[in-house]
Amino acid sequence: MEEKRKTERNASGVRLWLGFALLFAALLGFAFWNIVAGSTALSVSEVFDGLLHANSAHRVIVMDVRMVRILPAILLGGALALSGFLLQTFFNNPIAGPFILGISSGAKLVLSVTMIGFLSRGIAVGSVTLIVASFVGAMLSMAFVLAISYRVKRMSMLIICGVMIGYICSAITEFVIRFADDSNIVKLHDWAMGSFANIQWDNVIVIAAVVLPALVITFLLSKPIGAYQLGETYAQNMGVNIKAFRIALILLSGVLSACVTAFAGPISFVGVAVPHLMRRLFKTAKPIVMIPACFLGGAVFCLFCDLIARTAFAPNELSISSVTAVFGAPIVILVMLRRQKEGGR
Amino acid sequence: MNGTYYISTERMTVGYDGKPLIENIEIGVRRGEILTLIGPNGSGKSTILKSMIKQLRLIAGTVVLDGRDMAGLKERDIAKKLAIVMTDRIKGELMTCRDIAATGRYPYTGRLGILSKEDKAIVDAAIETVHAQDFADRPFSAISDGQRQRILLARAIAQQPEIIVLDEPTSFLDVKHKLELLDILKNMVREKQVAVIVSLHELDLAEKISDRVVCVAHNRIDRCDTPENIFTDAYISELYGIENGSFNALFGSVELPAVSGVPQVFVIGGGGSGIPVYRALQRAGVPFAAGILAESDLDYPVAKALAAELYEIPAFSTATEAACSAAAERMRSIGKVLCTVPAFGETNAANKDLYEAAKEAGILTGADAFLKGVEA
């Protein structure tokens, strides 16, 4: 018995290291592939030349075309998956996520109103303004979803309401964009579909400044998150200050998904698919593993999807959201079917 | 039994959304003592428990834990003293039973909740206490209700509390697991001087494990007393508003209501032999007379509850002539007699006489044959 237990524990330890090794390898692999591939294909030596030498002939394409897109894909992909994981914990619902619950769409709505308002007056929109507007939108949708979640206890109803909120917000966004100046429309339209294409270096710095601290804070909350997975009653008895904890969870997931929407537009299904894949990969739901795993997994997932978005039909580019939907939506259906089989709600 | 309460309520009013349900509750439990809450469904047992563990906001009054007002205590400090086993369903996705039990160590671990060697040893010991070693490494979602309840108790034990609060911990368990769980609890109380507050639906179990019993009914604490004083036929029937049937305090069991009407058969019983027949007749809907039973007879309480007519005599006495002839007369007028007594002893001469008389009159039937006839 003791022996068996020991081998089982060792097995889970090995799984842990292998899992993270795999994620890191995939991250580096896809990042590198993303640098190499594109309308101007680069060789390996050209890539290193561009990365290491400031005055290299390949500097511009490596750094200002490829890297400026890869880094946000990593950071925002991780942020999305993490946000999804937090929302799933909060609602105790495996298919909750910022896109499905309409939070991304709410952010999109307030963001487009703000952008049109600024642009029509000829004021440039800064990174911080983008994030703040997006956060306000995310919080407004979140407030709706929360209000609904107090009334409906069935998880399917919550999801349906979230999807409806998403549709309403998208419809109003369409409507608002109609009234924008012609010059704004093109850019807004691109962004409203979801894309990593329009991000600048100064945006990347702001993204890192928001996402990385949020990641650290989330990781430090892994203990109460673990307690919360047992349900509120037990979490409180374990010594978690439920009220403060719930607020922290809402703010963190809101900030993360708002940051994504602000710079890359709404990106679908990453928040649901990645945490699910990570649970399967690591065979655990422990936050202390899941939080870094979701972040890395989200980064890998978005790098992969962006690679397809850029190269599959080059020179035409797909919206990132349609690629993530193709890979993410089946996973969501799978999760729901599994729940059904297990006799879940 | 001496000493002050470990946890107690002072003029506590509980309820939902600011609406009081039960007012001015004053209950408490000492260490090494089991306090049981009984009462009808919806009477507020869970509400009281939830209020005492700070899950529900008090409408008025205070809960005092170890001499201090609980409202002023930090969650973490409360967690080190008070553990719970509630009815909330835990999903425990991808968690083993050991993982669940280990969550009891939460108040003692550091920032990231990583278990030390000592923590692990305590969890192992807790798992052993509830005899769950065999399935400790299985997924929590794959075990039975009985095993789950034991793991939740192990979780509470790993928390090393001074008091455990349990809300209907035995509700979904079979007889064996009910006994096991309560036995573990009783041992905890005896060995570690833990205080326990538990709500139970099973009156027989409540009667046996409780040091004191709180009866919750009619929007108040109806009584708080020792089980000896609480578990009387009349009081339990009143507490639960039992109209169809009766409660038997000695057996801790309930009987369905007697079939009323003119008796169709006279049952000569005694020493416990009559009980299955009384119950069979009740099920078949046959009104019957029973006799002659002393109040001290094992058959007496069941016959009292189920018989349409009962020929009874005082405890530990032999039947008087008058009692004998009254019973014999009734027996003849009914015209059908069942005898369940396998052998008559010296003090049971009266029933032996009845038996002989019935045999002589040719009105004696076998129990099996009679019941078959009724069914047909």
mmCIF file of N, CA and C in Angstrom, chain A residues 30-43 47 61 65-66 69-70 306-317:
data_model
loop_
_atom_site.group_PDB
_atom_site.id
_atom_site.type_symbol
_atom_site.label_atom_id
_atom_site.label_comp_id
_atom_site.label_asym_id
_atom_site.label_seq_id
_atom_site.Cartn_x
_atom_site.Cartn_y
_atom_site.Cartn_z
ATOM 1 N N PHE A 30 6.728 27.319 -31.085
ATOM 2 C CA PHE A 30 5.766 28.118 -31.852
ATOM 3 C C PHE A 30 6.226 29.563 -31.992
ATOM 4 N N ALA A 31 6.878 30.079 -30.940
ATOM 5 C CA ALA A 31 7.377 31.454 -31.023
ATOM 6 C C ALA A 31 8.383 31.545 -32.161
ATOM 7 N N PHE A 32 9.277 30.563 -32.203
ATOM 8 C CA PHE A 32 10.303 30.586 -33.238
ATOM 9 C C PHE A 32 9.677 30.439 -34.627
ATOM 10 N N TRP A 33 8.733 29.526 -34.726
ATOM 11 C CA TRP A 33 8.041 29.307 -35.999
ATOM 12 C C TRP A 33 7.354 30.602 -36.456
ATOM 13 N N ASN A 34 6.780 31.297 -35.478
ATOM 14 C CA ASN A 34 6.113 32.557 -35.783
ATOM 15 C C ASN A 34 7.082 33.619 -36.295
ATOM 16 N N ILE A 35 8.332 33.559 -35.803
ATOM 17 C CA ILE A 35 9.319 34.531 -36.291
ATOM 18 C C ILE A 35 9.719 34.178 -37.722
ATOM 19 N N VAL A 36 9.905 32.894 -37.948
ATOM 20 C CA VAL A 36 10.414 32.437 -39.241
ATOM 21 C C VAL A 36 9.367 32.620 -40.339
ATOM 22 N N ALA A 37 8.128 32.245 -40.029
ATOM 23 C CA ALA A 37 7.107 32.187 -41.075
ATOM 24 C C ALA A 37 6.502 33.559 -41.354
ATOM 25 N N GLY A 38 6.059 33.735 -42.574
ATOM 26 C CA GLY A 38 5.413 34.990 -42.941
ATOM 27 C C GLY A 38 5.660 35.310 -44.393
ATOM 28 N N SER A 39 5.215 36.500 -44.809
ATOM 29 C CA SER A 39 5.342 36.859 -46.227
ATOM 30 C C SER A 39 6.815 36.901 -46.647
ATOM 31 N N THR A 40 7.703 37.301 -45.711
ATOM 32 C CA THR A 40 9.128 37.192 -45.961
ATOM 33 C C THR A 40 9.650 36.073 -45.074
ATOM 34 N N ALA A 41 9.907 34.930 -45.653
ATOM 35 C CA ALA A 41 10.406 33.816 -44.851
ATOM 36 C C ALA A 41 11.853 34.096 -44.446
ATOM 37 N N LEU A 42 12.186 33.758 -43.179
ATOM 38 C CA LEU A 42 13.540 34.006 -42.687
ATOM 39 C C LEU A 42 14.218 32.668 -42.397
ATOM 40 N N SER A 43 15.538 32.668 -42.529
ATOM 41 C CA SER A 43 16.277 31.473 -42.134
ATOM 42 C C SER A 43 16.627 31.601 -40.656
ATOM 43 N N VAL A 47 17.197 35.014 -38.347
ATOM 44 C CA VAL A 47 16.415 35.326 -37.148
ATOM 45 C C VAL A 47 17.339 35.746 -36.004
ATOM 46 N N ILE A 61 12.203 43.437 -39.502
ATOM 47 C CA ILE A 61 11.185 42.393 -39.685
ATOM 48 C C ILE A 61 11.098 41.473 -38.467
ATOM 49 N N VAL A 65 8.064 43.573 -36.808
ATOM 50 C CA VAL A 65 6.933 42.923 -37.471
ATOM 51 C C VAL A 65 6.542 41.647 -36.728
ATOM 52 N N ARG A 66 7.530 40.835 -36.432
ATOM 53 C CA ARG A 66 7.201 39.528 -35.852
ATOM 54 C C ARG A 66 7.148 39.574 -34.316
ATOM 55 N N ARG A 69 4.392 41.128 -32.386
ATOM 56 C CA ARG A 69 3.126 40.414 -32.455
ATOM 57 C C ARG A 69 3.159 39.151 -31.574
ATOM 58 N N ILE A 70 4.358 38.546 -31.513
ATOM 59 C CA ILE A 70 4.494 37.309 -30.740
ATOM 60 C C ILE A 70 4.348 37.566 -29.237
ATOM 61 N N ASP A 306 -2.450 32.153 -33.970
ATOM 62 C CA ASP A 306 -2.030 33.335 -34.724
ATOM 63 C C ASP A 306 -1.180 32.919 -35.921
ATOM 64 N N LEU A 307 -0.404 31.890 -35.730
ATOM 65 C CA LEU A 307 0.402 31.368 -36.836
ATOM 66 C C LEU A 307 -0.522 30.964 -37.988
ATOM 67 N N ILE A 308 -1.588 30.262 -37.641
ATOM 68 C CA ILE A 308 -2.548 29.847 -38.668
ATOM 69 C C ILE A 308 -3.252 31.062 -39.265
ATOM 70 N N ALA A 309 -3.640 31.990 -38.400
ATOM 71 C CA ALA A 309 -4.346 33.178 -38.875
ATOM 72 C C ALA A 309 -3.503 33.944 -39.894
ATOM 73 N N ARG A 310 -2.196 33.982 -39.659
ATOM 74 C CA ARG A 310 -1.322 34.759 -40.545
ATOM 75 C C ARG A 310 -0.983 33.997 -41.814
ATOM 76 N N THR A 311 -0.727 32.703 -41.680
ATOM 77 C CA THR A 311 -0.102 31.985 -42.793
ATOM 78 C C THR A 311 -1.039 31.098 -43.597
ATOM 79 N N ALA A 312 -2.162 30.692 -43.019
ATOM 80 C CA ALA A 312 -3.002 29.713 -43.706
ATOM 81 C C ALA A 312 -3.470 30.207 -45.071
ATOM 82 N N PHE A 313 -3.925 31.448 -45.132
ATOM 83 C CA PHE A 313 -4.432 31.979 -46.400
ATOM 84 C C PHE A 313 -3.657 33.227 -46.814
ATOM 85 N N ALA A 314 -2.349 33.228 -46.526
ATOM 86 C CA ALA A 314 -1.520 34.385 -46.858
ATOM 87 C C ALA A 314 -1.674 34.685 -48.354
ATOM 88 N N PRO A 315 -1.667 35.915 -48.769
ATOM 89 C CA PRO A 315 -1.431 37.110 -47.958
ATOM 90 C C PRO A 315 -2.653 37.590 -47.175
ATOM 91 N N ASN A 316 -3.811 36.951 -47.344
ATOM 92 C CA ASN A 316 -4.953 37.381 -46.533
ATOM 93 C C ASN A 316 -4.798 36.862 -45.097
ATOM 94 N N GLU A 317 -5.256 37.686 -44.171
ATOM 95 C CA GLU A 317 -5.133 37.275 -42.781
ATOM 96 C C GLU A 317 -6.507 36.940 -42.217
#
